[in-house]
Tab-separated table of C-alpha atoms in Angstrom:
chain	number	residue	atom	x	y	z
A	3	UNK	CA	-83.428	-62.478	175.040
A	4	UNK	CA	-79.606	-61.333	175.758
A	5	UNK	CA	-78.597	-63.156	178.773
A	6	UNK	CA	-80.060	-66.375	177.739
A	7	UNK	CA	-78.060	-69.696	178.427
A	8	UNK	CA	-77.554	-72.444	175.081
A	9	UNK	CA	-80.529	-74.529	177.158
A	10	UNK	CA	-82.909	-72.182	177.094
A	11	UNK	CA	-81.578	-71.237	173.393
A	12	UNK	CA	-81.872	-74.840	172.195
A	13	UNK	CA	-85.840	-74.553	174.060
A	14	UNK	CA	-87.183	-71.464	172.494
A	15	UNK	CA	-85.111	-72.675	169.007
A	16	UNK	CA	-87.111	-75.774	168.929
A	17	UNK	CA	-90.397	-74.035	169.265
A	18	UNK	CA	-89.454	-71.940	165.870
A	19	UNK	CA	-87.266	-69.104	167.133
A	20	UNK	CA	-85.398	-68.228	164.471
A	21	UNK	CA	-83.327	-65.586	166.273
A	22	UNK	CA	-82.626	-68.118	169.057
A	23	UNK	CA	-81.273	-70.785	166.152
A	24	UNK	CA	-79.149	-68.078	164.812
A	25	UNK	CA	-77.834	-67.121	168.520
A	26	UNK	CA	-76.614	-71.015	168.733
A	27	UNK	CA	-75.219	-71.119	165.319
A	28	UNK	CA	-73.250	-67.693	166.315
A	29	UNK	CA	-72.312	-68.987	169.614
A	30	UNK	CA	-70.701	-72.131	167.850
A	31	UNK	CA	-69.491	-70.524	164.616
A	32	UNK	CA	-65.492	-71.195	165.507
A	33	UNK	CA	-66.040	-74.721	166.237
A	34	UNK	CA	-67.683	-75.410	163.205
A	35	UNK	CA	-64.972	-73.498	161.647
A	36	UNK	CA	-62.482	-75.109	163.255
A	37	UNK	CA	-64.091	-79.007	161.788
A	38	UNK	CA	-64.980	-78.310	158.969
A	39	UNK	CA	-61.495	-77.937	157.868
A	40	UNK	CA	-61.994	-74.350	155.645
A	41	UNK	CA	-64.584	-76.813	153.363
A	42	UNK	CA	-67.735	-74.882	152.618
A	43	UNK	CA	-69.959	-77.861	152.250
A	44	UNK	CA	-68.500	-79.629	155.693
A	45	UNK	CA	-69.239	-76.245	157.440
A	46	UNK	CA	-73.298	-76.147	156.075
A	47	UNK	CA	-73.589	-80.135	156.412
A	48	UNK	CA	-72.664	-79.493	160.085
A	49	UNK	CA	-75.143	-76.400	160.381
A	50	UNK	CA	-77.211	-78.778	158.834
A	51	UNK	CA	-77.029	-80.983	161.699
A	52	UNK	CA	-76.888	-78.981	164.478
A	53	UNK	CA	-80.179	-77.511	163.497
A	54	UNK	CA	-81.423	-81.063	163.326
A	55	UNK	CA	-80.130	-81.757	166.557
A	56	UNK	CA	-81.853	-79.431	167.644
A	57	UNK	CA	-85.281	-80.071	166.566
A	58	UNK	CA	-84.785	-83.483	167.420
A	59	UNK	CA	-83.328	-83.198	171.149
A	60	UNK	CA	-86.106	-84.305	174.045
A	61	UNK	CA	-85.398	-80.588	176.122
C-alpha cells in the first residue's frame, strides 16, 4: 500500500481501512493545520468531517 494515490486511499478507507484513513489524514495534516487556526477543537471537528466525507463520498 505505499504508492497508492488519495482515490484509491479514499476507496480502500471507505471499505474500513484504517491505515488507509490515517494515510489521508497524514497526507492532509498541514491543511488542516493551516484552517483550523492553532484551535484544537476546529482541527478534530475538521478530522471529523473529512472522515465523514469520506464514508459518505459515491467512489
Amino acid at each position: 500500500m505505499d504508492e497508492l494515490n488519495l482515490y484509491e486511499l479514499g476507496k480502500l478507507a471507505q471499505k474500513g481501512n484504517n491505515l488507509a484513513m490515517l494515510k489521508i489524514i497524514d497526507c492532509k495534516k498541514k491543511m488542516i493545520k493551516r484552517y483550523s487556526f492553532g484551535d484544537e477543537d476546529r482541527y478534530q471537528y475538521i478530522i471529523l468531517k473529512i472522515i465523514e466525507g469520506i464514508k459518505n463520498y459515491k467512489f
